[in-house]
XYZ file of C-alpha atoms in Angstrom:
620
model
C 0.000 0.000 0.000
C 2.543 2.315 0.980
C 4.350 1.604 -2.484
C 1.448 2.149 -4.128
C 1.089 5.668 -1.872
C 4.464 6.746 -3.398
C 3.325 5.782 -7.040
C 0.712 7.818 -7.455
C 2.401 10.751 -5.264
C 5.076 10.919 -8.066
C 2.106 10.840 -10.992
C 0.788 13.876 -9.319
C 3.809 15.753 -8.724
C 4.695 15.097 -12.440
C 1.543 16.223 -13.587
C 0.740 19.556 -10.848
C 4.232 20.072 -9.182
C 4.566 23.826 -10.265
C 2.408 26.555 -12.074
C 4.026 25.797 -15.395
C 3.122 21.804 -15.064
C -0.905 22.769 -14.199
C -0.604 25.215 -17.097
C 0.756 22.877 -19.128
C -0.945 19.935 -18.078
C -4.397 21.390 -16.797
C -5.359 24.877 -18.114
C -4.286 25.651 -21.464
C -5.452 22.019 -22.736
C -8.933 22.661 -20.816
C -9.770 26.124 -21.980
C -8.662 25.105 -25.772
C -10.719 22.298 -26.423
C -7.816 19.783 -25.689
C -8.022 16.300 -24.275
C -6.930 16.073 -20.106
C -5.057 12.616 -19.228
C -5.847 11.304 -15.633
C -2.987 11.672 -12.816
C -1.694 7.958 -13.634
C -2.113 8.846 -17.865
C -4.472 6.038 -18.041
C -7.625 7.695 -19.419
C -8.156 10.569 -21.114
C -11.670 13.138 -21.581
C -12.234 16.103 -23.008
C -13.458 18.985 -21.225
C -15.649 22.091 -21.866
C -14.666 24.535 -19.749
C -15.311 27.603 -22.395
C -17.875 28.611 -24.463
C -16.150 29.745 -27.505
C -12.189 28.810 -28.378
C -9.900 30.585 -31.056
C -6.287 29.712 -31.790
C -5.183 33.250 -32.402
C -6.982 35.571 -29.783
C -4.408 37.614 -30.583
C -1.560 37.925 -32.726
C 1.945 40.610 -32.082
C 4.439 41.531 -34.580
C 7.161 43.510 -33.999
C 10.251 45.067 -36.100
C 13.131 46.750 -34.292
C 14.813 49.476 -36.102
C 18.399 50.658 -36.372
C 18.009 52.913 -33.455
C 16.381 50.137 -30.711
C 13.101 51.427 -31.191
C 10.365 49.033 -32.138
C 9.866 50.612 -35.575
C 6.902 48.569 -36.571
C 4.173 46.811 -33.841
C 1.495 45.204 -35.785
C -1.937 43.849 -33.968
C -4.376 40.814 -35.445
C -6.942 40.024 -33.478
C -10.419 37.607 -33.730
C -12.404 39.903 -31.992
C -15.295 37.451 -31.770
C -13.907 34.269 -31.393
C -15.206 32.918 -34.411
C -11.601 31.346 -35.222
C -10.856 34.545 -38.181
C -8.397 37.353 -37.474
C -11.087 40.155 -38.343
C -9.080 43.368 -37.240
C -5.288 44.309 -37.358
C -3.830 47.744 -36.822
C -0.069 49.100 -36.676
C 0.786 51.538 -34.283
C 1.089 55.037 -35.279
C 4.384 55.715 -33.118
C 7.669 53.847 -32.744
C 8.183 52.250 -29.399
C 11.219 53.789 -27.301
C 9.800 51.883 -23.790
C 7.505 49.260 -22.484
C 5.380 49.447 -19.692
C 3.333 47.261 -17.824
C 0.225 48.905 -18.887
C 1.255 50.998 -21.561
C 4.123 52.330 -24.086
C 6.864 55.341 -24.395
C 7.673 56.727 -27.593
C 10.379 59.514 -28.215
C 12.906 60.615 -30.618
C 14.040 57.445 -32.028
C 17.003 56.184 -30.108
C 16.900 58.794 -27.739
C 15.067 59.548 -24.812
C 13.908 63.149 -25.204
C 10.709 64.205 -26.334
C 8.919 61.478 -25.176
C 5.191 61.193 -25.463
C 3.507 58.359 -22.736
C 0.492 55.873 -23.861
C -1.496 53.816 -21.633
C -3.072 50.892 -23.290
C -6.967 51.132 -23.295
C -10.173 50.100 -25.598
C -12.928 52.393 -27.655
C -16.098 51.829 -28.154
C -15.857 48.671 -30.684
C -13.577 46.952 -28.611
C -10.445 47.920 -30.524
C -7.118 48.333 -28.592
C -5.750 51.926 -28.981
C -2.973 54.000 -27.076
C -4.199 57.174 -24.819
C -1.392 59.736 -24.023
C -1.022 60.497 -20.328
C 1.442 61.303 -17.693
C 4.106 59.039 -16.878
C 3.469 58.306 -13.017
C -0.251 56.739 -14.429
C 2.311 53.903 -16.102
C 3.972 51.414 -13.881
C 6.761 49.068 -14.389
C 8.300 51.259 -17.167
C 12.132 50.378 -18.616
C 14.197 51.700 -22.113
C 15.372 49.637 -24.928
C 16.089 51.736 -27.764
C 19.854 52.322 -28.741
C 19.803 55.393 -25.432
C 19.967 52.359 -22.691
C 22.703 50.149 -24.365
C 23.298 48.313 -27.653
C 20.356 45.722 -29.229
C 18.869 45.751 -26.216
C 15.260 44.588 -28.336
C 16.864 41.593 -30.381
C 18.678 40.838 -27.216
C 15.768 40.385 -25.310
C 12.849 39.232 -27.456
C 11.294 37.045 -25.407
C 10.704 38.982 -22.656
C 9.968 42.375 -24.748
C 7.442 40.568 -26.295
C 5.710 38.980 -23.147
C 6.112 42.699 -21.619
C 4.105 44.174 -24.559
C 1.279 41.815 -25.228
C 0.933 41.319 -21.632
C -0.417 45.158 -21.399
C -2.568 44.559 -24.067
C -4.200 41.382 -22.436
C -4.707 43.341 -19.404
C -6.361 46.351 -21.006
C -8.349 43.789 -22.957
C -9.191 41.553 -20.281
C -10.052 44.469 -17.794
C -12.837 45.801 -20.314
C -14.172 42.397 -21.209
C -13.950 39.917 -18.152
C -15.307 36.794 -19.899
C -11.724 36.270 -22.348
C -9.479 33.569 -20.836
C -6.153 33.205 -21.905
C -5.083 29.622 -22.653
C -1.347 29.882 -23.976
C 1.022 32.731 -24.719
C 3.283 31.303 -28.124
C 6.884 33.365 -29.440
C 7.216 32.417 -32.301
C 10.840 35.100 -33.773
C 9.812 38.326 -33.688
C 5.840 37.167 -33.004
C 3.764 36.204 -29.707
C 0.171 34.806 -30.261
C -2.403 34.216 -27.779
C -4.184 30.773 -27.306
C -7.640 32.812 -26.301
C -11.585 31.514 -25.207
C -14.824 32.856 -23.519
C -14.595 31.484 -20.375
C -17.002 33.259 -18.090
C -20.980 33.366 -17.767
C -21.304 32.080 -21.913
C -23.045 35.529 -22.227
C -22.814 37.646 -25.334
C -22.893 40.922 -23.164
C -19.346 41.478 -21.960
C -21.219 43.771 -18.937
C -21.261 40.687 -16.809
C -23.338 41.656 -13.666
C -21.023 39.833 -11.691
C -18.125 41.730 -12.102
C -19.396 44.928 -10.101
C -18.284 43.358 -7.032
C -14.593 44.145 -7.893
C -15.203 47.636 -7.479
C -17.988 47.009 -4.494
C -17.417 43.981 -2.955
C -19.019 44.703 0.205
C -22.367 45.040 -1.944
C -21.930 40.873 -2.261
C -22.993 40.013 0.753
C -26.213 41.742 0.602
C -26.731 40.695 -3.060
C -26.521 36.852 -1.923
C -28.789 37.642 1.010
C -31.078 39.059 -2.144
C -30.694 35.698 -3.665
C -31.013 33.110 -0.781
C -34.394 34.679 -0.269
C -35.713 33.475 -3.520
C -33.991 30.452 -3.989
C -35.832 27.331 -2.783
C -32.988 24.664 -2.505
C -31.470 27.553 0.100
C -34.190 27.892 2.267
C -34.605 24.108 2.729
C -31.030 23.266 3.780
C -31.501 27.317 6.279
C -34.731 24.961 7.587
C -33.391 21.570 8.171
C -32.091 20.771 11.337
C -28.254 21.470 10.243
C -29.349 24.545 9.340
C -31.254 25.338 12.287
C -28.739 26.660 14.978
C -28.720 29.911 16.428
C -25.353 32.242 16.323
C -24.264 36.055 15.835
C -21.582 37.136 13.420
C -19.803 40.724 14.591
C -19.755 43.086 11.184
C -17.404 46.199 11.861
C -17.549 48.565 9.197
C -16.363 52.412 8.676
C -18.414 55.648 6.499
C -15.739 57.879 6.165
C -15.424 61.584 4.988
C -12.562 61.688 2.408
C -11.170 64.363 1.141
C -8.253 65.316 -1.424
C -6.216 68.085 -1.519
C -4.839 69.214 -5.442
C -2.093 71.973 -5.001
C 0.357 72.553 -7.472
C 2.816 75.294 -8.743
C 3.368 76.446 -12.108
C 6.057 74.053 -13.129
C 3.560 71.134 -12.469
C 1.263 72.594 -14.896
C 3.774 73.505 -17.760
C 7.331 74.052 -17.739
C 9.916 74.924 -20.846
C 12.264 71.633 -21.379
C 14.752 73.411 -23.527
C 15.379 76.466 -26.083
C 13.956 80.045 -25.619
C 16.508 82.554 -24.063
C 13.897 84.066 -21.502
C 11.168 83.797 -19.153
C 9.049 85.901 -16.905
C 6.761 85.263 -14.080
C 4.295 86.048 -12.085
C 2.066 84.268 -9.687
C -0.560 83.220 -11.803
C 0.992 83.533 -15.264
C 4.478 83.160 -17.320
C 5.870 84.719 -20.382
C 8.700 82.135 -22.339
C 10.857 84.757 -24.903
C 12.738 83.274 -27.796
C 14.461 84.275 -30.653
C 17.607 86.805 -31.243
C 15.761 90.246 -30.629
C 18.768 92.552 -30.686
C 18.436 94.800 -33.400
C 20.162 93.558 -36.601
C 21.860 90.648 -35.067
C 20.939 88.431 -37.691
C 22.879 88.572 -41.152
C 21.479 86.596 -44.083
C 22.702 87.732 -47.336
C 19.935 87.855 -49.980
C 17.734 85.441 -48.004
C 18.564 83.116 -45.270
C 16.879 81.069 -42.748
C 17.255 81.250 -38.570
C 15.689 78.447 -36.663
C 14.608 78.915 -32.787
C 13.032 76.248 -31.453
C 11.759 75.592 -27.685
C 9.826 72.568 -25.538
C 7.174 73.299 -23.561
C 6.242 69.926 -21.251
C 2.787 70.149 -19.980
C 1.543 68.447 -16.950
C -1.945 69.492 -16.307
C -3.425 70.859 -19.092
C -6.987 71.409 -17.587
C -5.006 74.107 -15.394
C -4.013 76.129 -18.657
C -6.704 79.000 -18.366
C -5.496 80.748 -21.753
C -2.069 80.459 -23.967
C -1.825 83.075 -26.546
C 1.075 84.271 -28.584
C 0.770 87.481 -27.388
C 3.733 89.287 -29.770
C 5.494 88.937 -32.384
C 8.590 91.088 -34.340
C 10.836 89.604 -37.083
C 12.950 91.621 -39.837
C 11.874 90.177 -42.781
C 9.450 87.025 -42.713
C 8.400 84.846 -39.907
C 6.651 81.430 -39.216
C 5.643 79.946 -36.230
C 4.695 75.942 -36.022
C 3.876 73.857 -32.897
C 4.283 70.507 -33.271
C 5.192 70.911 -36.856
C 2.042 72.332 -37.403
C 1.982 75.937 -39.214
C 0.109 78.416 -36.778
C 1.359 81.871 -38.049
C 2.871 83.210 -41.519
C 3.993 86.744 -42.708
C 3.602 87.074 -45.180
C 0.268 84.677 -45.386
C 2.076 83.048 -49.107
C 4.942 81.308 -47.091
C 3.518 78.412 -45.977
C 6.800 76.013 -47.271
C 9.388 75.228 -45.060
C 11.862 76.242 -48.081
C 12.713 80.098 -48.330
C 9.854 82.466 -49.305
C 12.007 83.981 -52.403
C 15.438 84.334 -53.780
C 15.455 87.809 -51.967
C 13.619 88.416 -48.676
C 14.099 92.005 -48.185
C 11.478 93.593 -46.905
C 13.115 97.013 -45.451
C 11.991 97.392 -42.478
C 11.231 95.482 -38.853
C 7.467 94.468 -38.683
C 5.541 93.755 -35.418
C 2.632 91.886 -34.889
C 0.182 91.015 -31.542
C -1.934 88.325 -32.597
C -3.031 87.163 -29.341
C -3.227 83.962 -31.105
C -4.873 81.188 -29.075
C -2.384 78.291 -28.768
C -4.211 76.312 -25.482
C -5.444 73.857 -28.460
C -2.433 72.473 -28.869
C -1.262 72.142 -25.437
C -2.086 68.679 -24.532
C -0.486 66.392 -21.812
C 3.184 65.573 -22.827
C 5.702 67.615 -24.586
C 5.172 70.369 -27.341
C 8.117 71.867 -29.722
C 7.677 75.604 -30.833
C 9.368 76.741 -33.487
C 10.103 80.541 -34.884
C 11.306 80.421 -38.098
C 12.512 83.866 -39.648
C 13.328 84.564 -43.022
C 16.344 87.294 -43.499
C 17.668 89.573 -46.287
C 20.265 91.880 -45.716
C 20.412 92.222 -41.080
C 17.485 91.700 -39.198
C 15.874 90.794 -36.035
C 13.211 88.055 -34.344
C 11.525 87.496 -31.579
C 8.102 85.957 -30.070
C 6.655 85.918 -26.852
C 4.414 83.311 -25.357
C 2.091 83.976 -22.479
C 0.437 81.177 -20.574
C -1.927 81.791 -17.614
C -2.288 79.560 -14.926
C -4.649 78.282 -12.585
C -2.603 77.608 -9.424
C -5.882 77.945 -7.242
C -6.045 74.873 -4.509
C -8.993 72.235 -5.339
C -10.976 69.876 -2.639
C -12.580 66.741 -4.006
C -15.198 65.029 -1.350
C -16.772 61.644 -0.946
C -18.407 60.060 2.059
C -17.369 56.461 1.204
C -19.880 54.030 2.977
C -18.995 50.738 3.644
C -21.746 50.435 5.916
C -24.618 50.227 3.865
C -25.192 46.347 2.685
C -24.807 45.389 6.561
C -27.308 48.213 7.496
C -29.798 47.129 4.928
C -29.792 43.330 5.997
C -32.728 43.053 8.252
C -30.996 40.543 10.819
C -28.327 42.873 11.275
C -28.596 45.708 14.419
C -26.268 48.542 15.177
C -24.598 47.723 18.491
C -21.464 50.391 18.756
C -21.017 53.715 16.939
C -18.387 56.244 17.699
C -18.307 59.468 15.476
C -15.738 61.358 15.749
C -14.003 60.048 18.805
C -17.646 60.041 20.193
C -19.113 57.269 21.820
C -22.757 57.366 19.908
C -23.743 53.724 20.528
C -22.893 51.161 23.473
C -24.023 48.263 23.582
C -27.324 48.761 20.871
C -28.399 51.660 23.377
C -27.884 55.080 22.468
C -25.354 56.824 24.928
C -27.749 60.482 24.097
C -24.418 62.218 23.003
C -23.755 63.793 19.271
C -20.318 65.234 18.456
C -20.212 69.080 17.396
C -19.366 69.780 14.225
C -15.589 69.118 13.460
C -13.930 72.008 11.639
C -10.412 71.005 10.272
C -7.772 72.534 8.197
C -6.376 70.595 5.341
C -3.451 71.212 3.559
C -0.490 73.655 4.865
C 1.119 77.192 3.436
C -0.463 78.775 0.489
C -3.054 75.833 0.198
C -4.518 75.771 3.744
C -8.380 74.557 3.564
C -11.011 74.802 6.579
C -13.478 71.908 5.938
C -16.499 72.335 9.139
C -18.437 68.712 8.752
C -21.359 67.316 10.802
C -18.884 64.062 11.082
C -15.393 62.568 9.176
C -15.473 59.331 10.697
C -18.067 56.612 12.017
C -16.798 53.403 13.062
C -20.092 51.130 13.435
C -20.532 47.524 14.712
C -23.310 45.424 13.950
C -24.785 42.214 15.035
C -26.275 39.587 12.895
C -28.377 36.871 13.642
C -26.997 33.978 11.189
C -28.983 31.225 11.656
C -31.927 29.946 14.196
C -32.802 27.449 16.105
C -30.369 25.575 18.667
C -28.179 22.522 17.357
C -27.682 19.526 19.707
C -24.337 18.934 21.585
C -22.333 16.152 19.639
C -21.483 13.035 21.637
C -17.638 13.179 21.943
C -17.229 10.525 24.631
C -16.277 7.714 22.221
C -13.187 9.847 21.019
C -12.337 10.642 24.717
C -12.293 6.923 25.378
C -9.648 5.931 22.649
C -7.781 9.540 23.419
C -7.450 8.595 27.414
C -6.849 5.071 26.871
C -4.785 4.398 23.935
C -0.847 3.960 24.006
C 1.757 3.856 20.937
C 1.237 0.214 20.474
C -2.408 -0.852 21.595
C -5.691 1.064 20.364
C -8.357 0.570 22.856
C -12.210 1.699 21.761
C -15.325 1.626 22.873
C -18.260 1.212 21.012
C -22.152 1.960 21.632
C -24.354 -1.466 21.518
C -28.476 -1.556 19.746
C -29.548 -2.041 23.383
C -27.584 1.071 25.009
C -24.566 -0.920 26.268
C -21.518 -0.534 25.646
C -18.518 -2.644 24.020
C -14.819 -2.291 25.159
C -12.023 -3.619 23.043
C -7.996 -3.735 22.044
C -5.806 -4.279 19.504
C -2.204 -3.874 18.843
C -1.291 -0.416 16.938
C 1.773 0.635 15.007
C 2.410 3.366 12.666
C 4.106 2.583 8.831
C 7.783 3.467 9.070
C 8.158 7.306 7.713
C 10.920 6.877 5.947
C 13.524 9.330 5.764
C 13.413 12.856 4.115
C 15.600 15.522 3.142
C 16.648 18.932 5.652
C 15.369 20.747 2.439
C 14.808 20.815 -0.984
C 18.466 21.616 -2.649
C 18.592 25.075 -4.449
C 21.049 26.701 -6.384
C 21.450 30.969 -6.286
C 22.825 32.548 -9.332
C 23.240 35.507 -11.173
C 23.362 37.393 -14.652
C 24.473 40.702 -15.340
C 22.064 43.419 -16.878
C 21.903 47.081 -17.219
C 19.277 49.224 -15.305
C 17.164 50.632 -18.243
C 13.971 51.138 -15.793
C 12.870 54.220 -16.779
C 10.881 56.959 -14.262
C 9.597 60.210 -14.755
C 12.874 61.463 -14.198
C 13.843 59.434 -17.132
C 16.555 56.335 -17.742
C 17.150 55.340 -14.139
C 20.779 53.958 -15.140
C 21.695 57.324 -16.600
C 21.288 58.728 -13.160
C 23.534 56.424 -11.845
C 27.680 56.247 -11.390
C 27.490 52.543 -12.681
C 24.231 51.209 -14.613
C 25.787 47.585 -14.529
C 23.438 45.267 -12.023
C 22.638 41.550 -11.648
C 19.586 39.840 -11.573
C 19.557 36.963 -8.809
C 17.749 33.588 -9.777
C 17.174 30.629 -7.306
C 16.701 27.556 -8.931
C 15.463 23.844 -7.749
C 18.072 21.406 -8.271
C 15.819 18.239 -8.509
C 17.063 14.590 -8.591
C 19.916 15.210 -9.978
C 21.583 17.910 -7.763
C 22.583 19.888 -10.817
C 21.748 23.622 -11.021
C 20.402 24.336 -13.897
C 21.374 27.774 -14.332
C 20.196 29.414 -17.572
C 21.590 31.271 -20.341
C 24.150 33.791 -19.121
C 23.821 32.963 -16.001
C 26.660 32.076 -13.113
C 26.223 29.798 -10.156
C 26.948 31.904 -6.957
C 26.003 29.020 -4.758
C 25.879 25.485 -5.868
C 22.889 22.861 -4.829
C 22.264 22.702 -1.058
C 20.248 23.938 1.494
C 20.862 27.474 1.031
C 19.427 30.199 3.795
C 19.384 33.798 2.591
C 16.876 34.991 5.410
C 19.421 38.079 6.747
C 19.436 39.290 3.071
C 16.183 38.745 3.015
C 15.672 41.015 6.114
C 18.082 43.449 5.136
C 16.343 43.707 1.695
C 12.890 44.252 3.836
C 14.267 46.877 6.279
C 15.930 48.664 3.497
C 12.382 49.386 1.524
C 10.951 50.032 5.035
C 13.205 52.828 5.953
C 13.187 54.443 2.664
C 9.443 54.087 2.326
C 9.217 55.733 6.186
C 11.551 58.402 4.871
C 8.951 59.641 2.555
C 5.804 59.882 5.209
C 4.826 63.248 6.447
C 4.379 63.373 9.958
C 2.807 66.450 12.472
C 5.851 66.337 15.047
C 9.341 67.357 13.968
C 11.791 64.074 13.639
């Protein structure tokens, strides 16, 4: 028997001893369609665990360019699940980073004038990229040529898992019923194994996914459905189900509020280029150009560039942009974004010169107050003053922003309360608001708390917030069941406990008439066997180079050596050999290795640095 034990403990640890074996063995063969073997592989079925299947859920091509950057991503998808790629789309920008929910794209192989993407879905379902501000991407690291050398070929694999895993996430996050069988990379390709796994429902606005965002409305919802449902109420009225006992809910409604205060550099700030810049509270003025009088020479005609970056951060703060005034000697153009905004003359709208000769004879000023918030979006924006010169001349423009710097409040009373105060078996038992003991004991004590006034914030964005009440802290009681349940009878296990030894089992059994039977009978245990101190694991290493990236930008850039190593731990198996991967080294062989106090100094590290951060009222 105890052979035959062993046996079939080795099947199942073949078939289910990691994530990858159930994957392999379980999952992706029962969401596809697939036949399952049995633990000892001696029959097989077929499951049907989804209600559609499609070999290509989703399809990712990519093509690195010369400079790192993915040049070329390419999407297929079977949007349906019908088994036909029906939609495919190329992204509009080259990929500079990867995210875990979204991309970076700058100037290719570079890192500067980046524009971030978060990965999200339109109306028809289609994938699509939504620019945003960096810190609403997580997990974000450089591989174009900026970081280090072939950093995409080098890494394939993993760039590939990196970038379709965002897009599963977006997609998966909209739609809840697709289930992901199998991830294939194939080159420079990674397809999805994909099926409708959840509720067989046509309508991806599954009712039952509302509990992620209110999960304490579940327990009222099932109290909804128990009501109605007949099998329910005859197990709540058979005798199992007829014992009385409480259950203690504590729950919280809380007053939360947010305070939004930023300066003028959070809202927009110039990156680079311009010579100039003046401020004031609520408003700057960027100045670019070479405005000295005849400081420019140009011949018969010749062209001066001036170019500057504006990086905005909250554009809903921008309360006008205008470019306020102009004055060139002897033609001027003014693009954003490469787009032509402004031309004198009106004819030159080419980014050649307007004429063999640009003389105009004399300095011309203009104050178009044209509006330029349009174009201000999140991200970074390049102006650009072109002037045309014949003979000396001059140019300049001025850009005036104003800026809303004012201190916002967003409110919400967030009540977690309410499901347990709508269940009728459920009374309020303790309360305190405020610090103020409401409730005792389901009596009311008779006191209220004043009205709290409180100041938010500190400095120039102080807010005084008077509220009947920030905080309740409740307590319920609920009734769970009814009826009283009969005391088992334990004194037959009390009789073997008190009277059995290591070698004789003595019992006692209960007789049809009321009597009882005593008996004995010699006892042993199987032998154990031996086992191991441990399972033998091997620690290794393999160098990289930190290319995370951060708002800041390439982490490694920032740092006196970007070299690292990444630290594996491996299982050495049977065998004892470690099987380290590609470019990996061993730095400790098979054994029973104990890296707690690195482990510890590793915790108390992040600890300290995280406390570091944390306001706190009293000076430290």
């Amino acid at each position: 028997m105890e052979d035959r034990a062993r046996t079939a403990a080795e099947a199942s640890r073949a078939k289910s001893a990691d994530s990858e074996a159930i994957q392999r063995n379980y999952v992706t063969p029962g969401l596809s369609g697939q036949p399952i073997t049995t633990v000892d592989s001696s029959k097989t079925f077929t499951p049907n665990l989804a209600c559609q299947k499609t070999a290509t859920l989703m399809e990712v091509v990519v093509q690195p360019a010369s400079t790192g950057d993915l040049g070329t991503v390419q999407i297929a998808r079977d949007t349906d699940m019908d088994g036909t790629v029906d939609s495919r789309i190329t992204l509009p920008v080259p990929v500079s980073g990867i995210c875990a929910n979204g991309v970076i794209s700058c100037q290719p192989g570079s890192w500067s004038l980046c524009n971030y993407f978060r990965w999200d879905v339109d109306a028809a379902r289609r994938l699509k990229l939504t620019e945003v501000n960096m810190p609403e991407l997580a997990g974000c690291y450089c591989i174009n040529n900026s970081c280090g050398a072939n950093l995409a070929w080098g890494n394939l694999p993993s760039v590939l898992g990196d970038l379709g895993g965002g897009m599963i996430g977006a997609l998966t996050t909209v739609d809840p019923r697709i289930g992901v069988a199998q991830a294939v990379i194939d080159g420079p390709s990674i397809r999805y194994v994909g099926a409708q796994s959840t509720a067989c429902s046509s309508n991806p606005e599954l009712p039952q996914t509302v509990y992620r965002a209110t999960p304490n409305a579940l327990a009222g919802d099932a109290v909804a459905a128990s009501t109605g449902n007949a099998v329910f109420q005859a197990l709540a009225a058979s005798p199992a189900g007829s014992a009385k006992g409480q259950q203690t809910r504590r729950c919280t409604i809380e007053r939360q509020v947010a305070m939004d205060e930023v300066g003028p550099d959070d809202i927009i700030s110039r990156v680079a280029g311009g010579y100039s810049e003046v401020r004031s509270p609520t408003s700057i003025d960027w100045l670019m150009g070479s405005p000295t009088d005849d400081s420019l020479r140009g011949g018969n005609c010749r062209l001066f560039d001036y170019r500057m970056v504006l990086h905005v951060g909250a554009a809903d703060r921008i309360r006008d942009a205008r470019l306020s005034h102009i004055y060139f000697d002897d033609a001027a153009q003014v693009r954003i974004d490469g787009n032509l905004v402004l031309a004198d003359p009106g004819s030159w709208t080419s980014s050649s010169l307007p004429g063999s000769k640009c003389e105009r004879s004399k300095t011309w000023h203009n104050y178009p107050n044209l509006d330029l918030k349009p174009y201000l979006t999140p991200g970074d924006h390049e102006i650009w003053l072109r002037v045309a010169v014949g003979g000396e001349g001059e140019a300049f423009a001025q850009i005036h922003v104003e800026l809303d710097t004012s201190c916002r409040t967003t409110e919400q009373v967030v009540d977690l309360c309410a499901p347990t105060a709508s269940d009728s078996r459920c009374r309020l038992t303790d309360e305190n608001v405020d610090g103020v003991q409401t409730f005792r004991a389901g009596v009311q004590t008779g006191l209220r708390p004043l009205p709290q006034t409180r100041i938010l914030g500190n400095g120039a964005c102080a807010v005084e917030l008077r509220r009947d009440f920030f905080l309740k802290e409740r307590s319920y009681s609920c009734e769970i069941d009814n009826g009283t349940l009969p005391q088992p009878d334990l004194s037959r296990g009390a009789y073997i406990l008190d009277r059995s030894t290591e070698t004789m089992l003595a019992d006692r059994t209960r007789n049809s008439d009321g009597s009882f039977s005593a008996s004995t009978r010699p006892f042993a245990l199987p032998d154990r066997g031996s086992v191991p101190a441990c399972e033998p694991i091997c620690k290794t290493r393999a160098p990289r180079v930190n290319n995370a990236a951060a708002p800041a930008g390439v982490v490694g850039s920032q740092q006196n050596d970007p070299a690292s190593f990444d630290i594996f731990y491996h299982s050495c198996g049977t065998n004892n050999v470690c099987p380290a991967g590609p470019g990996e080294e061993i730095v400790s062989a098979c054994g029973c290795l104990d890296d707690f106090p690195e482990a510890v100094v590793m915790m108390q590290t992040v600890r300290l640095a995280g406390a570091d951060l944390v306001c706190t009222a009293a000076p430290q």
